[in-house]
CSV table of C-alpha atoms in Angstrom, one decimal:
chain,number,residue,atom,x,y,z
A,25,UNK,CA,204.6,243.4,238.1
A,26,UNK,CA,203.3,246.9,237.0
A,27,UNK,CA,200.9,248.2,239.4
A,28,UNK,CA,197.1,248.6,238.1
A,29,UNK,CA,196.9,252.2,236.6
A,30,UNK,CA,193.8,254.5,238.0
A,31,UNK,CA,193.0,255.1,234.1
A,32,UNK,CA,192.3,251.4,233.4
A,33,UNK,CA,189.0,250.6,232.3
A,34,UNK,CA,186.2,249.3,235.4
A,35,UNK,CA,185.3,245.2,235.2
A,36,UNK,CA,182.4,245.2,234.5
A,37,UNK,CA,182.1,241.4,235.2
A,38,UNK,CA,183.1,242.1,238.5
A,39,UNK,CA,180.3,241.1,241.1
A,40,UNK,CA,181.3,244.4,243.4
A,41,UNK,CA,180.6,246.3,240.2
A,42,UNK,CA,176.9,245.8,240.3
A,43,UNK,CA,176.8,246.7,243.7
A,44,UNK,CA,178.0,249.5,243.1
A,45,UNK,CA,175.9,250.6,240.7
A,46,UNK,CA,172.6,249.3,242.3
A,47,UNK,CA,173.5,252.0,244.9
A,48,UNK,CA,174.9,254.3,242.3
A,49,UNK,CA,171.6,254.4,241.0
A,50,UNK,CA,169.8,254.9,244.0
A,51,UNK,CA,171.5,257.1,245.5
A,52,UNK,CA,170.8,258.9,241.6
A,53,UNK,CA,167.2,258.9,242.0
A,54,UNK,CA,166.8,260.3,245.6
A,55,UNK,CA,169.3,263.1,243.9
A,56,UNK,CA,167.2,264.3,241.4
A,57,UNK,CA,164.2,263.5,243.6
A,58,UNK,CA,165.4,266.4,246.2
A,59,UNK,CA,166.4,268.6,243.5
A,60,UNK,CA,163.0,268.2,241.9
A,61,UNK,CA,161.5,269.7,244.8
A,62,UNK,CA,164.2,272.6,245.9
A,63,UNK,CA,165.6,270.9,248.6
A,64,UNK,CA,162.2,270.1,250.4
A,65,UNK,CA,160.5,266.9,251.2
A,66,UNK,CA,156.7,266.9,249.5
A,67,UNK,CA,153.8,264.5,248.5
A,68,UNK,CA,153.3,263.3,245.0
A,69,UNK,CA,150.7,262.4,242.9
A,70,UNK,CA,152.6,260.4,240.8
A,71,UNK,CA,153.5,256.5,241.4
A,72,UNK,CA,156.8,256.7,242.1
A,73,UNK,CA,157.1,259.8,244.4
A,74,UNK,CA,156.5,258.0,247.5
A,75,UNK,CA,159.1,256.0,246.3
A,76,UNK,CA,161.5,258.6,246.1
A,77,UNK,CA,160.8,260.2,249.6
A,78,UNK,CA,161.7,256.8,251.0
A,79,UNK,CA,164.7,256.2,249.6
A,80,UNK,CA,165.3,260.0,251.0
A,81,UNK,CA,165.0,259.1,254.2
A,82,UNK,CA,167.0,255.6,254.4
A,83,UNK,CA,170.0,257.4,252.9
A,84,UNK,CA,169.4,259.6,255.6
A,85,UNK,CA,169.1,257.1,257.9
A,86,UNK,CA,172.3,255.4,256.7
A,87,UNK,CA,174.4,258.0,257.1
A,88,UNK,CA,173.2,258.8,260.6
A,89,UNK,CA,173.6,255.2,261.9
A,90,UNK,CA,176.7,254.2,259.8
A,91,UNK,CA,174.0,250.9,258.4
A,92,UNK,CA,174.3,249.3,255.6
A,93,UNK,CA,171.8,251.2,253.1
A,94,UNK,CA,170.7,247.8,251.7
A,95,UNK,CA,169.4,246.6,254.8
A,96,UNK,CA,167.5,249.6,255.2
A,97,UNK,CA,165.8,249.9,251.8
A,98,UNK,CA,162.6,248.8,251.6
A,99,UNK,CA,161.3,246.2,249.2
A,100,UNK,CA,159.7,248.5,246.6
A,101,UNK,CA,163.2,250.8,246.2
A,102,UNK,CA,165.0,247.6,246.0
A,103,UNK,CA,162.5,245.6,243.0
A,104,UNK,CA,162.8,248.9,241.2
A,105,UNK,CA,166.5,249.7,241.5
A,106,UNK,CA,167.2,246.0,240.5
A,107,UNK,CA,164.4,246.2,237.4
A,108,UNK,CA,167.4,248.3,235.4
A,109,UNK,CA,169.4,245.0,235.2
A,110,UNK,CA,169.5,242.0,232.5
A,111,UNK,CA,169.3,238.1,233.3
A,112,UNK,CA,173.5,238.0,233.5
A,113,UNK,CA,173.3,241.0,235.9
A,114,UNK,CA,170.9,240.2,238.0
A,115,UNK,CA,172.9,236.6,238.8
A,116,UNK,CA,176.1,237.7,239.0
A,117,UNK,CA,174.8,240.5,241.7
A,118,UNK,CA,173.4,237.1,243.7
A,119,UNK,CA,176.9,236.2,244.2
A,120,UNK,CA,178.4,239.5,246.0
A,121,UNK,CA,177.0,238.9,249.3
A,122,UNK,CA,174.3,237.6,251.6
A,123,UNK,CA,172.3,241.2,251.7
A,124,UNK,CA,172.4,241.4,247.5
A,125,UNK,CA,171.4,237.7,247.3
A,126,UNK,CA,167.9,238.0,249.1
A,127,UNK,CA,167.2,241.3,247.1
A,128,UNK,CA,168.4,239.6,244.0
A,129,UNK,CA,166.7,236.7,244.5
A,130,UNK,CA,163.0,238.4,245.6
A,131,UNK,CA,160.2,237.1,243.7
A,132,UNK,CA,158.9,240.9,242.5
A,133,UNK,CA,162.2,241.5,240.8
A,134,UNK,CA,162.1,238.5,238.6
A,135,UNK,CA,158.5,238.9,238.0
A,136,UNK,CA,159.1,242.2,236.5
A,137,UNK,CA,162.1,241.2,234.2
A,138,UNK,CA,160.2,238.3,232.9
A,139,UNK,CA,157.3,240.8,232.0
A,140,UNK,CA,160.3,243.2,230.3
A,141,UNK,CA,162.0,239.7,228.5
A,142,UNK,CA,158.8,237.6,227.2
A,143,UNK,CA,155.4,238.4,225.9
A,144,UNK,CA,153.0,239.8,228.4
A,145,UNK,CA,149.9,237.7,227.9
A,146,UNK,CA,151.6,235.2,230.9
A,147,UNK,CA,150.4,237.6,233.3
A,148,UNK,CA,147.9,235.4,234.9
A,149,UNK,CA,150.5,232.8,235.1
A,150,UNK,CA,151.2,231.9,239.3
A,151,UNK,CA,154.3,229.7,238.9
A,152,UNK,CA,154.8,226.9,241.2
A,153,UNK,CA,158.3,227.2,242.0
A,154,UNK,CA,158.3,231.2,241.9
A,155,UNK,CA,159.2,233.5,239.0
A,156,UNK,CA,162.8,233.3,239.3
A,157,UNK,CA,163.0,229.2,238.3
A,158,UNK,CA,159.9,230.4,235.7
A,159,UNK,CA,162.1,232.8,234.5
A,160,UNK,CA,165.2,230.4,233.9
A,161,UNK,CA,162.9,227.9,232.5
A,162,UNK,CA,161.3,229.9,229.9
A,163,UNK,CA,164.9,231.0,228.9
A,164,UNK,CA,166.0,228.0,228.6
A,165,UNK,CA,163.2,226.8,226.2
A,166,UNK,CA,163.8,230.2,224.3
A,167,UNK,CA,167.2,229.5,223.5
A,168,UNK,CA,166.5,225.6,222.7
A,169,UNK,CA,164.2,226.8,220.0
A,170,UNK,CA,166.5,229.5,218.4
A,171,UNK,CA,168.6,225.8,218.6
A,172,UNK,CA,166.3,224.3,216.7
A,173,UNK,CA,166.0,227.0,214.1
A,174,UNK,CA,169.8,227.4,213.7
A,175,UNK,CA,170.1,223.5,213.2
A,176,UNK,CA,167.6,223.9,210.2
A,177,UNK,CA,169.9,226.6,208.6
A,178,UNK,CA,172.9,224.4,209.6
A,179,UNK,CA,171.4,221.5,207.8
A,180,UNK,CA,173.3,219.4,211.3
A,181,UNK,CA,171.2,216.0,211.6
A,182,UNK,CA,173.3,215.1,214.2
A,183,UNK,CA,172.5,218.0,216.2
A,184,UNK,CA,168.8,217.9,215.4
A,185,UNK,CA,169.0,214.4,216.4
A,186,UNK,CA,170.2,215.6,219.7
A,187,UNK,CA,167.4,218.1,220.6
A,188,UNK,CA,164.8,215.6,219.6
A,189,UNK,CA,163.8,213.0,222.5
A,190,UNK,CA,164.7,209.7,221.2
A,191,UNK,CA,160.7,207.7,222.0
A,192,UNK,CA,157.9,206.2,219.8
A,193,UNK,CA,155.5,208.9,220.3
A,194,UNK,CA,157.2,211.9,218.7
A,195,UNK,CA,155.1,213.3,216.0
A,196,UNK,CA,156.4,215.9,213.2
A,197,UNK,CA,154.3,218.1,210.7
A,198,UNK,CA,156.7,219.6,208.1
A,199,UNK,CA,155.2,222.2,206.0
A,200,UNK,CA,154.8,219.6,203.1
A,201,UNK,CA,151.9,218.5,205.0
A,202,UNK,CA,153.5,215.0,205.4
A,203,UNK,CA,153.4,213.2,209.0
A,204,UNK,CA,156.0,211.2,210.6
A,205,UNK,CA,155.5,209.5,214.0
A,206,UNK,CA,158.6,207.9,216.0
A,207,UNK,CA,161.9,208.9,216.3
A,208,UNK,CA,163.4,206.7,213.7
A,209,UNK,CA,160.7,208.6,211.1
A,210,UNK,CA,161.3,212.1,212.1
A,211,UNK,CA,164.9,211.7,211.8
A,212,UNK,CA,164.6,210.4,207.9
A,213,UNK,CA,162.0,213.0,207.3
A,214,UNK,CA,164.7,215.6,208.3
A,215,UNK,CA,167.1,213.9,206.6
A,216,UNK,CA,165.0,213.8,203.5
A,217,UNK,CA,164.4,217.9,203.9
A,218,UNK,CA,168.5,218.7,204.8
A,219,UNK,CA,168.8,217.1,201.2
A,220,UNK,CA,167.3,219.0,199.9
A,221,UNK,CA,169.3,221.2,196.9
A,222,UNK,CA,166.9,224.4,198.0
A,223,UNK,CA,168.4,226.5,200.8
A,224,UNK,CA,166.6,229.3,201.4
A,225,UNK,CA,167.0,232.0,204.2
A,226,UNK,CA,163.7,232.4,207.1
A,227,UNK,CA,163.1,235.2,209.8
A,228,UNK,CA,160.9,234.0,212.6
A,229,UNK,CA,158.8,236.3,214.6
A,230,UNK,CA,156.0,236.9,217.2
A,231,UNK,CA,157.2,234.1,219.6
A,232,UNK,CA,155.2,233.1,222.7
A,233,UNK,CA,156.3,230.6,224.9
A,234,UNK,CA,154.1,228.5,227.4
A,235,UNK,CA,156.3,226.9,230.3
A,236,UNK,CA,154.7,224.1,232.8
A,237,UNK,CA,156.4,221.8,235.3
A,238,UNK,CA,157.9,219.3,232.6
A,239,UNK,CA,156.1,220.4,229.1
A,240,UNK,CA,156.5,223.8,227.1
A,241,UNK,CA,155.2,224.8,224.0
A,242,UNK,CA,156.3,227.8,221.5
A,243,UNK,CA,154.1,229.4,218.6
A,244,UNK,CA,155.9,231.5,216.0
A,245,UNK,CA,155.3,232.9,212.8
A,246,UNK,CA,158.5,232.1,209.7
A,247,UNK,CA,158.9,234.2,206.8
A,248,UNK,CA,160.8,232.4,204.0
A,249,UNK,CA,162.8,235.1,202.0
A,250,UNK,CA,163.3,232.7,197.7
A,251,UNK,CA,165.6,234.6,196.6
A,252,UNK,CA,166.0,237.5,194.7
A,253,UNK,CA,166.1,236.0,191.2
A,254,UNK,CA,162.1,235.1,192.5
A,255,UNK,CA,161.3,238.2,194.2
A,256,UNK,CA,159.4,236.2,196.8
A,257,UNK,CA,158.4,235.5,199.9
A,258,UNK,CA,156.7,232.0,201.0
A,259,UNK,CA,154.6,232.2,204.1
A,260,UNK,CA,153.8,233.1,206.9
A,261,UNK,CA,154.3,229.5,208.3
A,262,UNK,CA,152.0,228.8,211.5
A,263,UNK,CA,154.9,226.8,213.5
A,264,UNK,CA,154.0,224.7,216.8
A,265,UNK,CA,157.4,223.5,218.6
A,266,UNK,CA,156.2,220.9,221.8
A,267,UNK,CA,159.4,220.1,224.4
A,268,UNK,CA,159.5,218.0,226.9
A,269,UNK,CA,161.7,218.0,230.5
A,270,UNK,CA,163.3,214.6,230.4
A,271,UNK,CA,166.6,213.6,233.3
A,272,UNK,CA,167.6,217.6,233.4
A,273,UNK,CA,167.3,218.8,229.8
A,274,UNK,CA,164.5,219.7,227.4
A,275,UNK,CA,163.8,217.5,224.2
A,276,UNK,CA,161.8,218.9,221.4
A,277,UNK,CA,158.9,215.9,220.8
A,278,UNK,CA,156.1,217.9,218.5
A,279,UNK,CA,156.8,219.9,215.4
A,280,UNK,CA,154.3,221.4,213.4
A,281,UNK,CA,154.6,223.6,210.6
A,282,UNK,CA,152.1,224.7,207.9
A,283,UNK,CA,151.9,227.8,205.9
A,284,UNK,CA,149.0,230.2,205.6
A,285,UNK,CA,149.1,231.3,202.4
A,286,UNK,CA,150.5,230.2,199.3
A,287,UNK,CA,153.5,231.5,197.1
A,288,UNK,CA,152.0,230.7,193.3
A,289,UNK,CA,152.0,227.8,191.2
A,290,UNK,CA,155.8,226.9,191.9
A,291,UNK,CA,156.8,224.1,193.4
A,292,UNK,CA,159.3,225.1,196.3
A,293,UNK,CA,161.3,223.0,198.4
A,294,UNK,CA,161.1,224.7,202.1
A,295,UNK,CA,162.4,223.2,204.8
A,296,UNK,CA,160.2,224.0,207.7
């Protein structure tokens, strides 16, 4: 077998790659910390140079005891080294080793990359089971409702049939302004809309999601682009999505859609 050549490209999957470049990256910032100041070890005014002079002296400090620099970092260096990785990143760093677990797993770390992912008016929020199941549950509902909105362009009822919880007390507002209440309903009013013969394309925007124990909610605004033979655009449409935590999995059991302003005299077909 052909030995691994030094020129091959880094894995970047690799969990001893993100180690490496959480240290990479401090050891980065205490370099151009020290070069800031010429060599010499001064105060700052601004909120990160005390930051910096720590991390100065625990490389120090490493390299004098032969330690482990992660178990010498303090907890602010460590949030804000970890605060330059994603979701994926952050995980896969959890599952190096026991030191890169408990930093990737501190509460302040995925406090601040739920603040960088979602909207910030959560910031009151005090989650019960800490930020880091907060975080994975908002996520979760995040990509369930991109679900949802790729099922509509789909036209799948079996899949939208899927993310709907299957009880009596489901309720569904299309933008038609007609009600249905039930599963059995909801279903038939979507297969009524996928039959539609107008298929029209939609952007959505300015989603905010609301997470609690078992029940989330998502507001969004959708923009309906007719076509350019009509040179239109239908909307905005106010949409209200409801789900529901139901034997490990969220279920969609509200939707609510109505639009804010109208598009002309024309009948259009819109399903929303």
């Amino acid at each position: 077998m052909e030995p691994p050549s030094i020129f091959s490209p880094p894995d970047f999957s690799s969990p001893s790659f993100f180690v490496a470049l959480v240290f990479t990256l401090l050891c980065c910032l205490v370099a151009v910390r020290f070069k800031s100041n010429g060599g010499r070890s001064s105060p700052l005014n601004s909120g990160g140079g005390e930051m910096f002079e720590r991390a100065s002296t625990v490389v120090a400090a490493a390299a004098q005891t032969g330690a482990s620099m992660m178990e010498q970092l303090v907890p602010e260096i460590t949030t804000h080294a970890l605060s330059y990785l994603d979701y994926p990143s952050l995980c896969r760093l959890s599952m190096t080793n026991s030191l890169m677990r408990s930093a990737a797993n501190d509460d302040n770390a995925w406090k601040a990359l739920y603040h960088k992912d979602f909207t910030l008016e959560q910031d009151n929020v005090r989650p019960v089971n800490g930020w880091k199941a907060y975080y994975a549950a908002t996520r979760a509902i995040v990509n369930l409702n991109a679900e949802f909105f790729n099922i509509i362009r789909e036209r799948s009822l079996p899949a939208m049939g899927r993310l709907w919880l299957n009880a009596d007390y489901v309720k569904c507002f299309h933008a038609s302004s007609e009600v249905f209440t039930g599963y059995n309903a909801v279903m038939a009013s979507w297969e009524l809309a996928f039959n539609w013969e107008h298929d029209h394309e939609f952007q959505v925007q300015d989603v905010s999601v609301r997470v609690l124990t078992d029940m989330a909610w998502v507001t969004m605004k959708a923009i309906v682009d007719l076509g350019a033979d009509m040179d239109l655009e239908a909307g905005p449409f106010n949409i209200s999505n409801v789900y529901e935590f139901h034997n490990g999995r969220w279920y969609m059991v509200h939707h609510h859609s109505s639009v804010s302003n109208g598009v002309g005299e024309q009948e259009i077909d819109i399903v929303l």
